[in-house]
Amino acid sequence: DSHIQYERVGADVTMKCGSMDWDAAVTWTANGTDIDESHLNGSYLILKKVDLTQSGQYSCYEGSSWHLKYQTYLRVGTPPREPLLMCRSNNYPKGFYCSWHLPTPTYIPNSFNISVIHGTREMVCEKDVFPKNRCHIRYLQLFSTVKYKVTLTVTNALGKNSTTLTFDEFTIVKPDPPENVVAKPVPNNPRRLEVSWQNPSSWPDPESFPLKFFLRYRPLILDQWQHVELSDGTSHTITDAYAGKEYIIQVAAKDNDIGTWSDWSVAVHATPWTEEPKHLTTEAQVAETTSTSTSSFMPPPTTKICDKGAVVGSGAVAVCWTAGLVLAAYGVLFI
Amino acid sequence: GDSWGLFTFLCAALCNLPALPALNCTEELGAGQSIQKTYDLTRYLEHQLRTLAGTYPDFNPPRLARAERAVPSATVDLDLWRGLTDNARLAANYRAYSGLLCYLRALDGQAGTAELRHRLGHFCSSLQGLVLSIASVMSSLGYPLPTSPAGPPAGPPGAPAAPNDFLKKMDDFWLLKELQTWLWRSAKDFNRLKKKVPPAVVTLRLEARGF
């Protein structure tokens, strides 16, 4: 006759050998291994301050006949701590979802019960298939001033705990990040990058509920991001990229009027267009490369920028404001 | 007693102001542009309201269970909201802001400081601008203006609006919350209208009316 027994970590556990008398001669085993008599008090098995490693199958056999008299499965665990609950609407105005988890494991099975109340009305939260700790609610009304109250209760054999979230319809709106972010160089434009993306597919109605976007970009070698906020459109051209540098670019989305910004999209990398250098050993370039530290950086030959017809080698002397600007920019970068 | 009657009269007078017919200058703007302008006004008002009233995200006082205000709630069934005709959509906004304007003007007497009265006054002017803007969109599309109810509902004269000052303030909190929610709703309402009203159609209609 076997069953399951749940006990708290650190508790003292006394196991009785079924209906056997206290003074009966018995042998206990844990997962098939005999247990030393020092743990016995008569026919009772005493386990002091149990820990997780002591979970297992405990069996009690009558002394001489070796009949199995009692068997139990000991599961050592903890009662649940206060669960962490989060609710979010990434598909406004269709509905929202709530998801939860326990801050620390209990090591024993837990069951969850969620209730969603809107004013006087109890709403149904459709649960995802186990083991996903998530459920979905469909909005019946929009633009409500009445708060939603979500209570999650966790229960296991050793106790229960719960948490409640109260919020307004608008505060939990947070779209998923934009999808399919693509960044491309622009031919013949050494300082431009063309970025395009799509609305997150989970956002059901971008026509009536338009999204606005936040783009951030920086060259890999710098820590400082540059930001652009865009109130419409799903593309943008960066026009101030440092020539020849690889960039990292991300986009985030937000409903135009309510809620919070999405997480950043997956990062994309792109390098602006650079002209193929035809001569790699001009005097001007030798002078420049002595101050660079990154190997991926190849400055375009200064003669090309200033004057297409110039003779190779005269670039260092040529008076050309464009080269001066480029040098100044590089200088700033590498100080 | 007397003060209640005077209040009702004042409200009726004030509230009939937005019912003026749209001015001729709106014919110059296509409805598309007017809708954009109205949308921008709701954004501006929402920003102003946040500065004026502050945000108390967790504050959830009890609401007085009393007779329906003249201000319709922004709350609406999702499918119903989607299916609203342009006329119904605009009319709902018009009625809501007309009523809200009236109540806000009544709040003025309770504002504690001169600075607050000044800011509230400025807000009311902006809100009136919004009401007129909606009216002009409606008339440029050929929709009749709804007749707005004149101020607070007609309760028995002399009956107090709220049992005490504190509860009245809680009531006012919910009024401002409703206003904020309307401003969020309007942004979505006008987004829908923007996509559906092509300016070209409006010009034709105006020509047909001999303007």
PDB file of C-alpha atoms in Angstrom, chain A residues 1-4 57-58 68 70-73:
ATOM      1  CA  ASP A   1       0.000   0.000   0.000  1.00  0.00           C
ATOM      2  CA  SER A   2       2.093   2.888  -1.270  1.00  0.00           C
ATOM      3  CA  HIS A   3       1.444   6.604  -1.256  1.00  0.00           C
ATOM      4  CA  ILE A   4       3.164   9.966  -1.490  1.00  0.00           C
ATOM      5  CA  GLN A  57      11.048   5.646  -1.853  1.00  0.00           C
ATOM      6  CA  TYR A  58      10.945   4.427   1.731  1.00  0.00           C
ATOM      7  CA  LEU A  68       6.701  -5.473   2.824  1.00  0.00           C
ATOM      8  CA  TYR A  70       4.526  -0.174   4.281  1.00  0.00           C
ATOM      9  CA  GLN A  71       5.841   1.917   1.427  1.00  0.00           C
ATOM     10  CA  THR A  72       5.801   5.635   0.826  1.00  0.00           C
ATOM     11  CA  TYR A  73       7.331   8.053  -1.560  1.00  0.00           C
TER      12      TYR A  73
END
